[in-house]
Short mmCIF file of C-alpha atoms and ligand atoms in Angstrom, two decimals:
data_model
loop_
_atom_site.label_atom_id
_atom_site.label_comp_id
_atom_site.label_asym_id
_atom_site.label_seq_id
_atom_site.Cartn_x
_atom_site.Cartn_y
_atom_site.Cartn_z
CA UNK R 1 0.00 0.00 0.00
CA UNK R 2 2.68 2.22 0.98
CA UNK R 3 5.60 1.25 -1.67
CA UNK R 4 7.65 3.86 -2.38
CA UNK R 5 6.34 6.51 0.11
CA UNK R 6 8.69 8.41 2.24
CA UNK R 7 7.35 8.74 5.91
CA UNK R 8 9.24 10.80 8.21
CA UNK R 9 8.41 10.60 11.65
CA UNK R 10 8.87 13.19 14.31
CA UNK R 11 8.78 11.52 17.67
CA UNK R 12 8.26 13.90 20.63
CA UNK R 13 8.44 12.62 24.18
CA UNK R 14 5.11 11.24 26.24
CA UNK R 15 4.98 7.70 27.24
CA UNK R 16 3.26 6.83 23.96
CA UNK R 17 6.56 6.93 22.60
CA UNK R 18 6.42 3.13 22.73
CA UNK R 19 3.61 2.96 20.35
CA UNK R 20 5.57 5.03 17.51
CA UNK R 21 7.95 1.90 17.76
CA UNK R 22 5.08 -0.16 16.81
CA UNK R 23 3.81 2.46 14.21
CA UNK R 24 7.26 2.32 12.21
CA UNK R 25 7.28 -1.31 11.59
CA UNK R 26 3.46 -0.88 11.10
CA UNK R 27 4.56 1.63 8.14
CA UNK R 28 7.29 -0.29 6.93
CA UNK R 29 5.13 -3.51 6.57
CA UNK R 30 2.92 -1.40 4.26
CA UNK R 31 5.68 -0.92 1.76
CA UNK R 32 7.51 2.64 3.05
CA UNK R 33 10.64 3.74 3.90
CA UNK R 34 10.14 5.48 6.89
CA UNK R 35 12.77 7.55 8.60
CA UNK R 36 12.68 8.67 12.19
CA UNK R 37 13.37 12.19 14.18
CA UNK R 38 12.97 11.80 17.90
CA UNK R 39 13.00 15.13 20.39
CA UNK R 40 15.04 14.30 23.62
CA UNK R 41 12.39 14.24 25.74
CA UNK R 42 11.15 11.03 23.42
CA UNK R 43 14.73 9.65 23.93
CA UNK R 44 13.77 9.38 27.57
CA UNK R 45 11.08 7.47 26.83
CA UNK R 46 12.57 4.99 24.09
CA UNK R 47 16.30 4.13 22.89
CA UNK R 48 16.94 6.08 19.47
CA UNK R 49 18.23 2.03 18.78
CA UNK R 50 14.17 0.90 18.93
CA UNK R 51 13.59 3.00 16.33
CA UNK R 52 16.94 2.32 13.85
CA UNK R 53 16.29 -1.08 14.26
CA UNK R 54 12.49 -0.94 12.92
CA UNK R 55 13.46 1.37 10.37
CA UNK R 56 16.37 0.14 9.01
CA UNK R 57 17.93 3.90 8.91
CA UNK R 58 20.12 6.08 11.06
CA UNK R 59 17.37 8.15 13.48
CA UNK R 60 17.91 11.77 14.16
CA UNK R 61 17.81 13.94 17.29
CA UNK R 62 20.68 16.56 16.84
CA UNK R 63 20.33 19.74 14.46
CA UNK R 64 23.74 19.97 14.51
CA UNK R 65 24.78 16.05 14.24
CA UNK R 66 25.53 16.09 10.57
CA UNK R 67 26.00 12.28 9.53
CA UNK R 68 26.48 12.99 6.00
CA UNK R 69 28.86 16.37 5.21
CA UNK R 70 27.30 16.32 1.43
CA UNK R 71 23.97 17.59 2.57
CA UNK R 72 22.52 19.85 5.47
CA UNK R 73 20.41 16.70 7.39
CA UNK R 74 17.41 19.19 8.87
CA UNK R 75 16.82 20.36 5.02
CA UNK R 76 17.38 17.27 3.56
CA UNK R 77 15.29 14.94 6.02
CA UNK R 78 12.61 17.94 5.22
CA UNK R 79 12.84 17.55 1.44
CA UNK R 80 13.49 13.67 1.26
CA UNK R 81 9.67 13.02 2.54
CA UNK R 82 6.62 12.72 0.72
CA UNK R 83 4.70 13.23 4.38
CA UNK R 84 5.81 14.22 7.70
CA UNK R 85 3.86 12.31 10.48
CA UNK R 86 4.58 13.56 14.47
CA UNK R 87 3.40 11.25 16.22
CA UNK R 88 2.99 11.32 19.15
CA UNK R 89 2.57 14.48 19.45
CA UNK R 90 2.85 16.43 23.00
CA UNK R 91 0.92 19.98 23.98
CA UNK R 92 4.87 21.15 23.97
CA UNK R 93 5.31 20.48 20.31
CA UNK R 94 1.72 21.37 19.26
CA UNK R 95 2.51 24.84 20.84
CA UNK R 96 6.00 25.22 18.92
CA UNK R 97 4.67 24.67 15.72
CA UNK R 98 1.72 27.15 16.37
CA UNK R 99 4.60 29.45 17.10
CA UNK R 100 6.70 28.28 14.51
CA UNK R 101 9.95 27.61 16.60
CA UNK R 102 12.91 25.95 15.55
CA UNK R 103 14.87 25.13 18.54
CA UNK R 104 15.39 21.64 17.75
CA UNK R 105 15.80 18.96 14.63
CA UNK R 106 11.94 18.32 14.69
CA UNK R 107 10.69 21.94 14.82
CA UNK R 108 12.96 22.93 11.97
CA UNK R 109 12.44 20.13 9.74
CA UNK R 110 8.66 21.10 10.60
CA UNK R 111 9.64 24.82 9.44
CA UNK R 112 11.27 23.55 6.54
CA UNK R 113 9.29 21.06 4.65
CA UNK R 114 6.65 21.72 2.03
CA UNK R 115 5.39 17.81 2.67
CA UNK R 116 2.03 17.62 3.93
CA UNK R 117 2.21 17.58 7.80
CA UNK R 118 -0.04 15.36 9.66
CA UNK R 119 0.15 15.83 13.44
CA UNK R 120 -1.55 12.96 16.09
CA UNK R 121 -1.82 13.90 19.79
CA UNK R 122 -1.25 12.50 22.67
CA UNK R 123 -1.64 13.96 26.25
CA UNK R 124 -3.43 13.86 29.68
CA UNK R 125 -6.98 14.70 28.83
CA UNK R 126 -7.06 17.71 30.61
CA UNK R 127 -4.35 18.78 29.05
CA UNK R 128 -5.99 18.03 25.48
CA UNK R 129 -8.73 20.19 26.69
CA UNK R 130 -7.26 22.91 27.73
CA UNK R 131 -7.71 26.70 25.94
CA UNK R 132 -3.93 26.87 24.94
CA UNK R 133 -3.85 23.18 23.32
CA UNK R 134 -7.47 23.87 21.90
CA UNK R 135 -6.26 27.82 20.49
CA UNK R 136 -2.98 25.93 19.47
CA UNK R 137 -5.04 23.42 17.42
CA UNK R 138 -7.23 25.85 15.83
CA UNK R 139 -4.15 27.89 14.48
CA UNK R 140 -2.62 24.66 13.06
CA UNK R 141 -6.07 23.75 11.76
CA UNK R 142 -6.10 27.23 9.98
CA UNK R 143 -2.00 26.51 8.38
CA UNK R 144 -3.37 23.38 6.73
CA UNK R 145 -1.76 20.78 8.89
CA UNK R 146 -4.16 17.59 9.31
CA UNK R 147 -4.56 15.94 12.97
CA UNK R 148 -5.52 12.45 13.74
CA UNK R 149 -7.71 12.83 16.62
CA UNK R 150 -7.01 11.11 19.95
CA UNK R 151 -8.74 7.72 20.79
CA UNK R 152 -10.36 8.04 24.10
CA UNK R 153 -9.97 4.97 27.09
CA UNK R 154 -7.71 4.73 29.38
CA UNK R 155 -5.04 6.76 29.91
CA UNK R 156 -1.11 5.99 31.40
CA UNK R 157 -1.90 8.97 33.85
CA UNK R 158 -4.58 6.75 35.47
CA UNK R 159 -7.42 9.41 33.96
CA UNK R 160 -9.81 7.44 31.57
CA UNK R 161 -10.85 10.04 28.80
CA UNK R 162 -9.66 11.58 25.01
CA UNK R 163 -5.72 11.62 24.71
CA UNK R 164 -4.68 8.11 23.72
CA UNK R 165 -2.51 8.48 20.27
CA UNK R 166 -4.40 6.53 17.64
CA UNK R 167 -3.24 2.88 17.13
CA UNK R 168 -0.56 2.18 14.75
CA UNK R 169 -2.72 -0.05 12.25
CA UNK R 170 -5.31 3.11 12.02
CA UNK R 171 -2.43 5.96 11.33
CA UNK R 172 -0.93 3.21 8.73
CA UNK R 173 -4.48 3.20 6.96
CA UNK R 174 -5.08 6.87 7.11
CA UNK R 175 -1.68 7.40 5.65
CA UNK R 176 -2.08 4.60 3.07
CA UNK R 177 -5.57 5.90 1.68
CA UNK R 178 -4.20 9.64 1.48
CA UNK R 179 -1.78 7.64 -1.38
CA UNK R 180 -4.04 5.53 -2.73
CA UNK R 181 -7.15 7.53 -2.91
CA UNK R 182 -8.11 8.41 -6.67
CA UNK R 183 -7.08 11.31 -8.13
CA UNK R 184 -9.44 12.20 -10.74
CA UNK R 185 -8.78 15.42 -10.88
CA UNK R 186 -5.26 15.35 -10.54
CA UNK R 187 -3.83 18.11 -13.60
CA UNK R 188 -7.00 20.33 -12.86
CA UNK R 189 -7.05 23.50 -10.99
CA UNK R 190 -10.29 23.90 -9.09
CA UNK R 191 -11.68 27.56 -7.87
CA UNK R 192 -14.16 27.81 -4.98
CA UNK R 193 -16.07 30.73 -3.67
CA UNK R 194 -17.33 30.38 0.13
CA UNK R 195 -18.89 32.85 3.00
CA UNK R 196 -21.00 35.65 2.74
CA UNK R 197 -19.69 38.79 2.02
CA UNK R 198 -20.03 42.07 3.76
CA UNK R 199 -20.70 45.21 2.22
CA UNK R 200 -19.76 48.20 4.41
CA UNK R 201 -22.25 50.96 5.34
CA UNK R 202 -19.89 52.85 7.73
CA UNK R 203 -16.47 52.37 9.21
CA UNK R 204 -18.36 50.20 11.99
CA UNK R 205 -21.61 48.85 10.49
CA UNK R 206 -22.01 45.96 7.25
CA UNK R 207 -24.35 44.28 5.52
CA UNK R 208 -24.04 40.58 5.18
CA UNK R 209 -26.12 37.18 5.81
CA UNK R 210 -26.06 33.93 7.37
CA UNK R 211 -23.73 31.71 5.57
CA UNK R 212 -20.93 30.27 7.78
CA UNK R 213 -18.45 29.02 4.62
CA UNK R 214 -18.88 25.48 5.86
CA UNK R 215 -20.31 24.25 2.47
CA UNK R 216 -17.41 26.26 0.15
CA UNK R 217 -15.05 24.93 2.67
CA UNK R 218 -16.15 21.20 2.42
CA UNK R 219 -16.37 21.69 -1.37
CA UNK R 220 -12.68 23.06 -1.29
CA UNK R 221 -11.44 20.65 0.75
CA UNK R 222 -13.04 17.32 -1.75
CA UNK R 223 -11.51 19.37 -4.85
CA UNK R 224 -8.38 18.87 -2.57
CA UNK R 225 -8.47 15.42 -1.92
CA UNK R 226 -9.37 14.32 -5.59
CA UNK R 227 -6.25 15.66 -6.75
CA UNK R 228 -7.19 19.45 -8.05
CA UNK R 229 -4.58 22.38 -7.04
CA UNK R 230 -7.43 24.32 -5.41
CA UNK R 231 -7.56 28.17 -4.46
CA UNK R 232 -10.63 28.98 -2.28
CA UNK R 233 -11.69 32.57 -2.30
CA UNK R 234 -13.30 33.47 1.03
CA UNK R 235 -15.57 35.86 3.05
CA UNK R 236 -14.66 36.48 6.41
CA UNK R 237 -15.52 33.04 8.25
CA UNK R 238 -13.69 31.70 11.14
CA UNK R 239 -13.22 27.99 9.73
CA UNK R 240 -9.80 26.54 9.50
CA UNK R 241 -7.53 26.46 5.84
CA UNK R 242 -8.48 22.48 4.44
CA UNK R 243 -5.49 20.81 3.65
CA UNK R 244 -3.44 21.33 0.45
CA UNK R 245 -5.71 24.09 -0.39
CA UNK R 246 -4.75 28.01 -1.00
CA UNK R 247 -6.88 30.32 0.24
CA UNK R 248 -7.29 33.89 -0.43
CA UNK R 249 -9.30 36.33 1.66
CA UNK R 250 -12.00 38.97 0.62
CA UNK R 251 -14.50 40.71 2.25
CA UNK R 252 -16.89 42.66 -0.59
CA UNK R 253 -18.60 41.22 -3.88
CA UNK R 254 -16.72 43.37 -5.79
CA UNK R 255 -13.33 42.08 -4.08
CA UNK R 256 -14.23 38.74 -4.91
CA UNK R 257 -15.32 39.40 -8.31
CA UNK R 258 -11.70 40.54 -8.87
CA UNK R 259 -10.03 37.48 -7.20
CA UNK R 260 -12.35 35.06 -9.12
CA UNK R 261 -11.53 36.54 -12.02
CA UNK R 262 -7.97 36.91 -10.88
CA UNK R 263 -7.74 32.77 -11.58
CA UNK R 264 -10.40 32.18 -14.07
CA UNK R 265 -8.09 32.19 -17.00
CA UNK R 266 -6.06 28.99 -15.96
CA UNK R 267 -9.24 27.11 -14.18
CA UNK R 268 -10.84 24.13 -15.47
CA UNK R 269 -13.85 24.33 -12.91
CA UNK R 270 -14.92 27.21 -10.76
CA UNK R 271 -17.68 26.48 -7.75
CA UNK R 272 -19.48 29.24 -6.61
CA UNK R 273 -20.64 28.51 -3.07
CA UNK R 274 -20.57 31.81 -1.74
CA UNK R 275 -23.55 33.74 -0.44
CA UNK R 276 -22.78 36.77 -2.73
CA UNK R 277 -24.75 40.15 -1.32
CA UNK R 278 -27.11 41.13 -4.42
CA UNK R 279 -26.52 44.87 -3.06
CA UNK R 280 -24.22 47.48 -1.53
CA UNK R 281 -24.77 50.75 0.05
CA UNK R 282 -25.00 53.35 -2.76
CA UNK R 283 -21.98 55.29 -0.55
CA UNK R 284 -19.81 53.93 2.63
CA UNK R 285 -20.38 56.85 4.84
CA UNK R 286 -16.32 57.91 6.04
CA UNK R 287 -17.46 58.29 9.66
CA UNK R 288 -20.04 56.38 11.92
CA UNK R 289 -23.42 57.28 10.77
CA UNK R 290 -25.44 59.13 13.90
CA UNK R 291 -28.76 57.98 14.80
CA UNK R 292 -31.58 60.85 14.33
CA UNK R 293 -35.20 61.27 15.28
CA UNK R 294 -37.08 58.95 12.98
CA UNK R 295 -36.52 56.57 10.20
CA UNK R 296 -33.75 56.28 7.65
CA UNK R 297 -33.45 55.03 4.57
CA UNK R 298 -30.39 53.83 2.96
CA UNK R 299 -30.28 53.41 -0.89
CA UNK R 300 -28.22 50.33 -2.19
CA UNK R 301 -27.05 49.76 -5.67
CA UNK R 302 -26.69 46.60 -6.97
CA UNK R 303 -23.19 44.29 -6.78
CA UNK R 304 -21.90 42.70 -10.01
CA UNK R 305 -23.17 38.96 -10.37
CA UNK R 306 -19.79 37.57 -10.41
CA UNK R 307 -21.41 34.00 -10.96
CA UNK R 308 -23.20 35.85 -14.47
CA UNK R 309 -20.02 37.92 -15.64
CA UNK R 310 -18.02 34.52 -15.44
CA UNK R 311 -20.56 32.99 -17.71
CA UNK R 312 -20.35 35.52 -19.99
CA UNK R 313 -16.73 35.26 -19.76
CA UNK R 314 -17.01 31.43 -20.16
CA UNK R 315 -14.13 29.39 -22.51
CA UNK R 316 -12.88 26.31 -21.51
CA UNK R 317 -13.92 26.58 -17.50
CA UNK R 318 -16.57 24.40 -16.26
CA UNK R 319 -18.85 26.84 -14.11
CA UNK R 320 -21.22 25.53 -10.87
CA UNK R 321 -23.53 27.80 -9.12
CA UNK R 322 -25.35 26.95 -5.99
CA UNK R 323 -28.70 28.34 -5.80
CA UNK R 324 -30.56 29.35 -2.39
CA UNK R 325 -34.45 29.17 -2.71
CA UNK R 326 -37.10 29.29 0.01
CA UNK R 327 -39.58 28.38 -2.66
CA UNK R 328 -40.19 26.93 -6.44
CA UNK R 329 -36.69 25.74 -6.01
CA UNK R 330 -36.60 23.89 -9.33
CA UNK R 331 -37.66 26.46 -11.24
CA UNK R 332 -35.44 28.96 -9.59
CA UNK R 333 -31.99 26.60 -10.26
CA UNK R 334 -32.99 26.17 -13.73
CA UNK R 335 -33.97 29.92 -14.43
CA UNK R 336 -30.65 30.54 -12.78
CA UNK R 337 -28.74 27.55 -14.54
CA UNK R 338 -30.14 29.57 -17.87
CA UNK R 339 -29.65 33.13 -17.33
CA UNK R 340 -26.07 32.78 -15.44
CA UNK R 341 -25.08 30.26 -18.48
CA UNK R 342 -24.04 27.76 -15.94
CA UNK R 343 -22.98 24.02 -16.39
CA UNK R 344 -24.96 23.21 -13.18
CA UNK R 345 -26.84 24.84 -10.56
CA UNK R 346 -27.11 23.05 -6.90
CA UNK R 347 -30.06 23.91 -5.36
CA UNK R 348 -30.63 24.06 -1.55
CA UNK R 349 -33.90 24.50 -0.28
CA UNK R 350 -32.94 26.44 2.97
CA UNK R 351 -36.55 26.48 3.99
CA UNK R 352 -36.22 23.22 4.61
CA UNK R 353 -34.36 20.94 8.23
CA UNK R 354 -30.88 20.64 8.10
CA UNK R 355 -30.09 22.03 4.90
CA UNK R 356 -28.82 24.98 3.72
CA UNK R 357 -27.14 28.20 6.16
CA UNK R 358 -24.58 27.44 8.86
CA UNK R 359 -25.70 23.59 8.97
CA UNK R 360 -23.57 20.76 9.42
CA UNK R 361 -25.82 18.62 6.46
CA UNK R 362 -27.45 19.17 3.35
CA UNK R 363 -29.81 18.20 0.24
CA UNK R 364 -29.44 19.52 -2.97
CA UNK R 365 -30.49 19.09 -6.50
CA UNK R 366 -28.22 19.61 -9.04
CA UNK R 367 -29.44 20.78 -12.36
CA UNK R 368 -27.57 20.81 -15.59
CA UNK R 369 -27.53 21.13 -19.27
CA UNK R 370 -29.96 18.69 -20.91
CA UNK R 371 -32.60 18.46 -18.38
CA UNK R 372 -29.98 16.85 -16.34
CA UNK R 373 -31.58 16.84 -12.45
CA UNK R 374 -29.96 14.59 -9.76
CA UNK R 375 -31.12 14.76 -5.94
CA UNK R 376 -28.90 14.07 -3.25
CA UNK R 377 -30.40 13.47 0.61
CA UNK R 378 -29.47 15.09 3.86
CA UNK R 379 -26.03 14.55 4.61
CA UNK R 380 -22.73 16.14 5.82
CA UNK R 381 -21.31 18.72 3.96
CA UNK R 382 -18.20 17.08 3.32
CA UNK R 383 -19.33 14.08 2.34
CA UNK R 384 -22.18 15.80 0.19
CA UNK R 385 -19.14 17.85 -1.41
CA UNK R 386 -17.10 14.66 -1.91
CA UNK R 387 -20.27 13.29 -3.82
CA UNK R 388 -20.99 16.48 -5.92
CA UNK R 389 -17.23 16.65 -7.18
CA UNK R 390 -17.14 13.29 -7.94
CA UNK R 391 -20.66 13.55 -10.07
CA UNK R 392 -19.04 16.49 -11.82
CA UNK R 393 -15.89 15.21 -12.98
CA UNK R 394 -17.35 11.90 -14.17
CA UNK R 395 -19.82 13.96 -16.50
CA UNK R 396 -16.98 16.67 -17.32
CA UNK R 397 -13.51 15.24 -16.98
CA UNK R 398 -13.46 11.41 -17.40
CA UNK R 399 -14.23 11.50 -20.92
O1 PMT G 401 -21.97 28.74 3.97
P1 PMT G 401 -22.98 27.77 4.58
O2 PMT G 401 -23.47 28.24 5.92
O3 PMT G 401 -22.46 26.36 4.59
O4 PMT G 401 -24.28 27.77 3.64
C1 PMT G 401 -24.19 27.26 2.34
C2 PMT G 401 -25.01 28.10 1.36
C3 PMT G 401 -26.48 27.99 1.71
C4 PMT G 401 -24.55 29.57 1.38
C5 PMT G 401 -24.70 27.49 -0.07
O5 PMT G 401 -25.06 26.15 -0.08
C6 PMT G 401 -25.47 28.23 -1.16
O6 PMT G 401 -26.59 27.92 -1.47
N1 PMT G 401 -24.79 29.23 -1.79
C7 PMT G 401 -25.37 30.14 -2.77
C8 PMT G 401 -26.16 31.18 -2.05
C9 PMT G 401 -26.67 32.25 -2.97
O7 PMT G 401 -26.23 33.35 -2.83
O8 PMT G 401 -27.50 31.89 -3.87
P2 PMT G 401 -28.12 32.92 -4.95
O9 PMT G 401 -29.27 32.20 -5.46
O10 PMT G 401 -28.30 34.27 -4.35
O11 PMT G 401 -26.99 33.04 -6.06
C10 PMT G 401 -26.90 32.09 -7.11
C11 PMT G 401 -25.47 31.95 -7.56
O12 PMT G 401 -24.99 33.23 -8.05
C12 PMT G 401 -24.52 31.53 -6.46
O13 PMT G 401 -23.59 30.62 -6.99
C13 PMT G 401 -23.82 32.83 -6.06
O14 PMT G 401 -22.49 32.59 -5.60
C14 PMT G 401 -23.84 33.60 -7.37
N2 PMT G 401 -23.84 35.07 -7.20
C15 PMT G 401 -24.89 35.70 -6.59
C16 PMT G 401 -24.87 37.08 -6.49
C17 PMT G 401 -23.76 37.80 -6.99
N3 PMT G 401 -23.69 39.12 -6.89
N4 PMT G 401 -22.73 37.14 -7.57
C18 PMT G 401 -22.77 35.79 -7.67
O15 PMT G 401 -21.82 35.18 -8.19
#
């Protein structure tokens, strides 16, 4: 499963040091040369020899320890892997690479790879709960880096609770199907649009609505894991980067009609998730507007529809709308589907339970060219995402 891969493992010192023994001959069963970095905290746990043995190569601990005088070890351990595992993975380390320090071989290898970065805790459950570890998280979250979620059960602290590093055999077939999985659309670059966006009235007030990102964000992250280089344009949300996915930020229609159009040139398929506001105030007031007896009015003037001008603008690019309707939903999409000269519109119906704004889940009908109409049930986003990508480049790509 794993021939050929290049797994380096950073090894950072709790007592489930003694399980990353296990893991590296797990690996290396699977087919991969695996290489090992230990902190020396982890040495205290577990003889660097555990590790050589199992691995079959020289383990590393010392930045400055250069075994080989041809090459610089920290940038060449960092460039030599195809994925950079730390497992386990302390609240000490978790907290350096938030930081980004390099005060030892793992952190700057860490620094200095481009290899995706997959990080699997282990700690005392309260400390896995507390704000640091949890603000920690989120910021790695947000630089891409995957986690592999601690099993709960006993712990060696005597606490029973969430903290246990995965098993070996489950991190081996995580890291196997992020090789195997299919590619399809591996040689295609993918653009999503996600969020709402906010159109300023004054320098403290916006317009805006509901939409959280989490549906742009799962449809970023499938384009992602199907092989596309994917660039996700963004509202302001508060949800983390997806793996292996660029993102660029915006906050107005009109600043993400420019960054859509920015990358529309070299895309083969552009999504557009985001909650786009239809209007803007006519004028953004320079100073906070003061309240005054009575009503007021503001007059709005009407954003570009980014999702129309690309169709206009349409060559070789494959071009999804999503389409939110309270009512006549079909109609709506296919009105939409028509006038925005769309490939397909997916239609939620966020009148109805668990679909559409801020949700976890959601059902959608996708319309496209030729009467084409395919409904998909309540489910999560990301596996909803998953499901609409993979519809899409079957009718598009695989031909
Ligand atoms: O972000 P979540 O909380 O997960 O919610 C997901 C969602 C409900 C926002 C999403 O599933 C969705 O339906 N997105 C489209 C919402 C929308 O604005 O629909 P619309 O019918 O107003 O617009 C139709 C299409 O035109 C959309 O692709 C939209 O991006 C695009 N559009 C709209 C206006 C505009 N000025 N420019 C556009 O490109």
């Amino acid at each position: 499963m794993l021939a050929n891969r290049k797994i380096l493992l950073c090894v950072s010192g709790g007592i489930a040091v003694y399980k990353a023994v296990a893991l590296v001959s797990k690996l290396s069963q699977a087919g991969a040369e695996v290489k090992v970095i230990m902190t020396e905290s982890a040495k205290q746990f577990v003889q660097p020899l555990s590790f050589q043995v199992m691995s079959r190569n020289d383990v590393y601990f010392d930045t400055f320890d250069e075994k080989d005088s041809s090459v610089i070890a920290h940038i060449d351990l960092a460039d030599w892997a195809d994925l950079v595992l730390v497992a386990p993975a302390t609240a000490n380390m978790i907290a350096k690479m938030a930081n980004g320090l390099g005060d030892d071989m793992v952190s700057t290898v860490l620094l200095a790879t481009t290899a995706p970065i997959w990080v699997a805790p282990a700690m005392n459950v309260h400390m896995y709960d507390h704000p640091a570890v949890k603000r920690n998280i989120d910021r790695l979250h947000h630089d891409g880096i995957r986690f592999i979620e601690p099993s709960e059960g006993f712990l060696a602290c005597g606490y029973v609770g969430k903290g246990r590093l995965e098993e070996p055999e489950k991190i081996t077939e995580l890291v196997a199907g992020h090789f195997t999985k299919n590619k399809p659309l591996k040689g295609k670059k993918v653009v999503v649009t996600a969020g709402p966006t906010r159109e300023r009235i004054d320098p403290v007030r916006f317009l805006t609505n509901f939409s959280s990102g989490k549906m742009g964000y799962a449809m970023a992250e499938a384009a992602a894991e199907l092989g596309a280089e994917t660039i996700l344009i963004s509202g302001p949300v508060s949800l983390p980067v997806p793996s292996g996915v660029k993102r660029i930020q915006v906050e107005s229609a009109q600043q993400m009609l420019e960054a859509v159009l920015g990358e529309y040139d070299s895309a083969d398929l552009v999504v557009k998730t985001a909650a786009v506001a239809d209007y803007r105030p006519a004028a953004i007031a320079g100073q906070k507007v003061k309240k005054k007896e009575g009503n007021s009015v503001l007059e709005l003037e009407r954003t570009v529809d980014i999702l129309q001008q690309l169709g206009q603008l349409k060559s070789h690019q494959i071009l999804v709308g999503f389409a939110a309707e309270t009512d006549h939903v079909a109609k709506y999409a296919k009105d939409k589907l028509e006038r925005k000269n769309a490939d397909y519109i997916i239609a939620n119906d966020v009148s109805a339970d668990s679909a559409g704004f801020d949700h976890d889940t959601n059902a959608v009908t996708v319309y496209g060219r030729g009467e084409f109409e395919r409904a998909f049930p309540v489910m999560p986003k990301k596996a909803l995402a998953l499901d609409l990508l993979t519809l899409i480049t079957e009718k598009e790509f695989a031909k």
